[in-house]
Short mmCIF file of N, CA and C in Angstrom, two decimals:
data_model
loop_
_atom_site.label_atom_id
_atom_site.label_comp_id
_atom_site.label_asym_id
_atom_site.label_seq_id
_atom_site.Cartn_x
_atom_site.Cartn_y
_atom_site.Cartn_z
N UNK A 1 0.83 -1.20 0.00
CA UNK A 1 0.00 0.00 0.00
C UNK A 1 0.86 1.25 0.00
N UNK A 2 0.55 2.17 -0.87
CA UNK A 2 1.25 3.45 -0.92
C UNK A 2 0.67 4.36 0.15
N UNK A 3 1.54 5.09 0.80
CA UNK A 3 1.10 6.06 1.80
C UNK A 3 1.08 7.43 1.17
N UNK A 4 -0.03 8.15 1.36
CA UNK A 4 -0.16 9.50 0.82
C UNK A 4 -0.04 10.48 1.97
N UNK A 5 0.87 11.44 1.83
CA UNK A 5 1.03 12.47 2.85
C UNK A 5 -0.05 13.52 2.61
N UNK A 6 -1.09 13.50 3.45
CA UNK A 6 -2.20 14.44 3.27
C UNK A 6 -1.97 15.76 3.98
N UNK A 7 -0.85 15.90 4.68
CA UNK A 7 -0.54 17.15 5.38
C UNK A 7 0.93 17.52 5.19
N UNK A 8 1.33 17.76 3.93
CA UNK A 8 2.75 18.12 3.71
C UNK A 8 3.06 19.50 4.29
N UNK A 9 4.28 19.71 4.67
CA UNK A 9 4.73 21.00 5.17
C UNK A 9 5.30 21.79 4.00
N UNK A 10 4.55 22.80 3.54
CA UNK A 10 4.94 23.57 2.37
C UNK A 10 5.05 25.04 2.72
N UNK A 11 5.97 25.72 2.05
CA UNK A 11 6.07 27.17 2.20
C UNK A 11 4.96 27.82 1.39
N UNK A 12 4.70 29.10 1.63
CA UNK A 12 3.68 29.81 0.86
C UNK A 12 4.05 29.81 -0.62
N UNK A 13 5.32 29.97 -0.92
CA UNK A 13 5.78 29.95 -2.31
C UNK A 13 5.53 28.57 -2.93
N UNK A 14 5.81 27.50 -2.18
CA UNK A 14 5.54 26.15 -2.66
C UNK A 14 4.05 25.97 -2.95
N UNK A 15 3.21 26.53 -2.08
CA UNK A 15 1.75 26.43 -2.25
C UNK A 15 1.32 27.16 -3.53
N UNK A 16 1.91 28.32 -3.79
CA UNK A 16 1.57 29.06 -5.01
C UNK A 16 1.91 28.25 -6.26
N UNK A 17 3.08 27.62 -6.25
CA UNK A 17 3.51 26.81 -7.39
C UNK A 17 2.58 25.60 -7.55
N UNK A 18 2.31 24.93 -6.45
CA UNK A 18 1.43 23.76 -6.50
C UNK A 18 0.03 24.14 -6.95
N UNK A 19 -0.48 25.28 -6.48
CA UNK A 19 -1.80 25.74 -6.89
C UNK A 19 -1.86 25.97 -8.40
N UNK A 20 -0.86 26.63 -8.93
CA UNK A 20 -0.83 26.90 -10.38
C UNK A 20 -0.77 25.59 -11.16
N UNK A 21 0.03 24.64 -10.70
CA UNK A 21 0.12 23.34 -11.37
C UNK A 21 -1.22 22.60 -11.32
N UNK A 22 -1.84 22.62 -10.16
CA UNK A 22 -3.11 21.91 -10.00
C UNK A 22 -4.21 22.53 -10.85
N UNK A 23 -4.23 23.86 -10.95
CA UNK A 23 -5.24 24.50 -11.78
C UNK A 23 -5.11 24.07 -13.24
N UNK A 24 -3.88 24.00 -13.72
CA UNK A 24 -3.65 23.55 -15.09
C UNK A 24 -4.06 22.09 -15.27
N UNK A 25 -3.71 21.25 -14.31
CA UNK A 25 -4.08 19.83 -14.38
C UNK A 25 -5.59 19.64 -14.37
N UNK A 26 -6.27 20.35 -13.47
CA UNK A 26 -7.73 20.24 -13.42
C UNK A 26 -8.37 20.71 -14.72
N UNK A 27 -7.88 21.81 -15.28
CA UNK A 27 -8.45 22.33 -16.52
C UNK A 27 -8.27 21.32 -17.65
N UNK A 28 -7.07 20.75 -17.76
CA UNK A 28 -6.81 19.73 -18.79
C UNK A 28 -7.73 18.53 -18.59
N UNK A 29 -7.86 18.09 -17.34
CA UNK A 29 -8.70 16.92 -17.04
C UNK A 29 -10.16 17.20 -17.37
N UNK A 30 -10.66 18.33 -16.93
CA UNK A 30 -12.07 18.67 -17.16
C UNK A 30 -12.36 18.83 -18.66
N UNK A 31 -11.43 19.43 -19.39
CA UNK A 31 -11.61 19.59 -20.83
C UNK A 31 -11.70 18.25 -21.57
N UNK A 32 -11.05 17.23 -21.03
CA UNK A 32 -11.00 15.93 -21.69
C UNK A 32 -12.11 14.98 -21.24
N UNK A 33 -12.88 15.35 -20.23
CA UNK A 33 -13.92 14.45 -19.71
C UNK A 33 -15.03 14.21 -20.74
N UNK A 34 -15.45 12.97 -20.81
CA UNK A 34 -16.59 12.59 -21.64
C UNK A 34 -17.72 12.11 -20.72
N UNK A 35 -18.92 11.96 -21.27
CA UNK A 35 -20.03 11.43 -20.48
C UNK A 35 -19.70 10.05 -19.93
N UNK A 36 -19.04 9.25 -20.75
CA UNK A 36 -18.66 7.90 -20.32
C UNK A 36 -17.69 7.93 -19.15
N UNK A 37 -16.73 8.82 -19.21
CA UNK A 37 -15.75 8.94 -18.12
C UNK A 37 -16.42 9.45 -16.86
N UNK A 38 -17.36 10.39 -16.98
CA UNK A 38 -18.05 10.91 -15.81
C UNK A 38 -18.85 9.83 -15.08
N UNK A 39 -19.37 8.87 -15.82
CA UNK A 39 -20.17 7.82 -15.19
C UNK A 39 -19.33 6.63 -14.72
N UNK A 40 -18.04 6.61 -15.07
CA UNK A 40 -17.16 5.50 -14.67
C UNK A 40 -17.06 5.44 -13.15
N UNK A 41 -17.14 4.23 -12.61
CA UNK A 41 -17.04 4.04 -11.16
C UNK A 41 -15.58 3.74 -10.80
N UNK A 42 -15.09 4.47 -9.81
CA UNK A 42 -13.73 4.30 -9.31
C UNK A 42 -13.80 3.55 -7.99
N UNK A 43 -13.06 2.46 -7.88
CA UNK A 43 -12.99 1.69 -6.64
C UNK A 43 -11.66 2.05 -5.97
N UNK A 44 -11.73 2.37 -4.68
CA UNK A 44 -10.53 2.82 -3.96
C UNK A 44 -10.67 2.53 -2.48
N UNK A 45 -9.65 2.87 -1.73
CA UNK A 45 -9.68 2.79 -0.27
C UNK A 45 -9.58 4.20 0.29
N UNK A 46 -10.35 4.46 1.33
CA UNK A 46 -10.31 5.78 1.97
C UNK A 46 -8.99 5.93 2.73
N UNK A 47 -8.74 7.13 3.24
CA UNK A 47 -7.53 7.37 4.04
C UNK A 47 -7.51 6.47 5.28
N UNK A 48 -8.69 6.07 5.74
CA UNK A 48 -8.78 5.17 6.90
C UNK A 48 -8.61 3.70 6.50
N UNK A 49 -8.49 3.45 5.18
CA UNK A 49 -8.29 2.08 4.71
C UNK A 49 -9.56 1.33 4.36
N UNK A 50 -10.70 2.00 4.44
CA UNK A 50 -11.98 1.35 4.14
C UNK A 50 -12.22 1.33 2.63
N UNK A 51 -12.81 0.24 2.12
CA UNK A 51 -13.12 0.20 0.70
C UNK A 51 -14.25 1.17 0.36
N UNK A 52 -14.17 1.77 -0.82
CA UNK A 52 -15.20 2.72 -1.26
C UNK A 52 -15.26 2.72 -2.77
N UNK A 53 -16.34 3.28 -3.29
CA UNK A 53 -16.46 3.46 -4.73
C UNK A 53 -17.40 4.63 -5.00
N UNK A 54 -17.07 5.38 -6.04
CA UNK A 54 -17.87 6.53 -6.47
C UNK A 54 -17.67 6.73 -7.96
N UNK A 55 -18.64 7.41 -8.58
CA UNK A 55 -18.47 7.77 -9.98
C UNK A 55 -17.49 8.93 -10.07
N UNK A 56 -16.88 9.06 -11.24
CA UNK A 56 -15.98 10.19 -11.47
C UNK A 56 -16.73 11.51 -11.26
N UNK A 57 -17.97 11.58 -11.71
CA UNK A 57 -18.78 12.80 -11.52
C UNK A 57 -18.92 13.14 -10.04
N UNK A 58 -19.18 12.14 -9.21
CA UNK A 58 -19.31 12.39 -7.77
C UNK A 58 -17.99 12.82 -7.15
N UNK A 59 -16.89 12.23 -7.60
CA UNK A 59 -15.57 12.59 -7.07
C UNK A 59 -15.23 14.03 -7.43
N UNK A 60 -15.46 14.41 -8.68
CA UNK A 60 -15.18 15.78 -9.12
C UNK A 60 -16.05 16.77 -8.35
N UNK A 61 -17.32 16.46 -8.20
CA UNK A 61 -18.23 17.34 -7.46
C UNK A 61 -17.77 17.49 -6.02
N UNK A 62 -17.43 16.38 -5.39
CA UNK A 62 -16.97 16.43 -4.00
C UNK A 62 -15.70 17.28 -3.86
N UNK A 63 -14.77 17.11 -4.77
CA UNK A 63 -13.51 17.85 -4.65
C UNK A 63 -13.75 19.35 -4.75
N UNK A 64 -14.67 19.76 -5.62
CA UNK A 64 -14.96 21.19 -5.76
C UNK A 64 -15.70 21.73 -4.53
N UNK A 65 -16.67 20.99 -4.05
CA UNK A 65 -17.41 21.43 -2.86
C UNK A 65 -16.52 21.43 -1.62
N UNK A 66 -15.64 20.45 -1.52
CA UNK A 66 -14.75 20.35 -0.36
C UNK A 66 -13.80 21.55 -0.32
N UNK A 67 -13.29 21.96 -1.46
CA UNK A 67 -12.39 23.11 -1.48
C UNK A 67 -13.13 24.40 -1.12
N UNK A 68 -14.40 24.51 -1.54
CA UNK A 68 -15.20 25.68 -1.16
C UNK A 68 -15.42 25.71 0.36
N UNK A 69 -15.64 24.56 0.93
CA UNK A 69 -15.82 24.45 2.38
C UNK A 69 -14.59 24.99 3.11
N UNK A 70 -13.41 24.58 2.67
CA UNK A 70 -12.18 25.04 3.33
C UNK A 70 -11.92 26.53 3.09
N UNK A 71 -12.26 27.03 1.91
CA UNK A 71 -12.11 28.48 1.69
C UNK A 71 -13.02 29.25 2.64
N UNK A 72 -14.20 28.74 2.89
CA UNK A 72 -15.11 29.38 3.85
C UNK A 72 -14.54 29.34 5.26
N UNK A 73 -13.93 28.22 5.63
CA UNK A 73 -13.31 28.13 6.95
C UNK A 73 -12.20 29.17 7.10
N UNK A 74 -11.39 29.30 6.08
CA UNK A 74 -10.28 30.27 6.13
C UNK A 74 -10.82 31.68 6.23
N UNK A 75 -11.84 32.00 5.43
CA UNK A 75 -12.43 33.34 5.48
C UNK A 75 -12.97 33.64 6.88
N UNK A 76 -13.60 32.67 7.49
CA UNK A 76 -14.13 32.85 8.84
C UNK A 76 -13.01 33.11 9.84
N UNK A 77 -11.92 32.39 9.74
CA UNK A 77 -10.78 32.60 10.64
C UNK A 77 -10.15 33.97 10.43
N UNK A 78 -10.04 34.40 9.18
CA UNK A 78 -9.47 35.72 8.89
C UNK A 78 -10.36 36.80 9.50
N UNK A 79 -11.67 36.68 9.33
CA UNK A 79 -12.61 37.65 9.92
C UNK A 79 -12.52 37.65 11.44
N UNK A 80 -12.44 36.47 12.03
CA UNK A 80 -12.35 36.36 13.49
C UNK A 80 -11.08 37.03 14.01
N UNK A 81 -10.05 37.06 13.19
CA UNK A 81 -8.79 37.70 13.56
C UNK A 81 -8.77 39.18 13.23
N UNK A 82 -9.91 39.73 12.77
CA UNK A 82 -9.99 41.16 12.48
C UNK A 82 -9.62 41.53 11.07
N UNK A 83 -9.35 40.56 10.22
CA UNK A 83 -8.96 40.86 8.85
C UNK A 83 -10.11 40.78 7.88
N UNK A 84 -9.81 41.07 6.64
CA UNK A 84 -10.77 40.95 5.55
C UNK A 84 -10.29 39.83 4.63
N UNK A 85 -11.07 38.78 4.50
CA UNK A 85 -10.62 37.68 3.66
C UNK A 85 -10.60 38.04 2.18
N UNK A 86 -9.74 37.37 1.45
CA UNK A 86 -9.70 37.55 -0.01
C UNK A 86 -10.99 37.04 -0.61
N UNK A 87 -11.39 37.60 -1.71
CA UNK A 87 -12.57 37.13 -2.42
C UNK A 87 -12.28 35.75 -2.98
N UNK A 88 -13.22 34.86 -2.84
CA UNK A 88 -13.06 33.52 -3.41
C UNK A 88 -14.10 33.23 -4.48
N UNK A 89 -14.78 34.30 -4.95
CA UNK A 89 -15.83 34.10 -5.94
C UNK A 89 -15.30 33.62 -7.28
N UNK A 90 -14.06 33.91 -7.62
CA UNK A 90 -13.53 33.52 -8.92
C UNK A 90 -13.02 32.10 -8.93
N UNK A 91 -13.00 31.43 -7.81
CA UNK A 91 -12.48 30.07 -7.74
C UNK A 91 -13.50 29.16 -8.25
#
């Protein structure tokens, strides 16, 4: 079993580079998706090691909603600290 580091220690600069790379990868992937690929079922194990399966469409939807959830958490923390969060409407 491969271990995935879900909490890497990255600098802000590293995060900027990774973000730019991921945006390009997501755009390429989304541009290439077909109806058949969206309905394909992916079988995998969760981070806890439990078996799971979902369609590609469900996985893509979850990943987008999950990132919005975390952007909301960050905005709330910034506000609680007296700051003004960055706009996330363009994401």
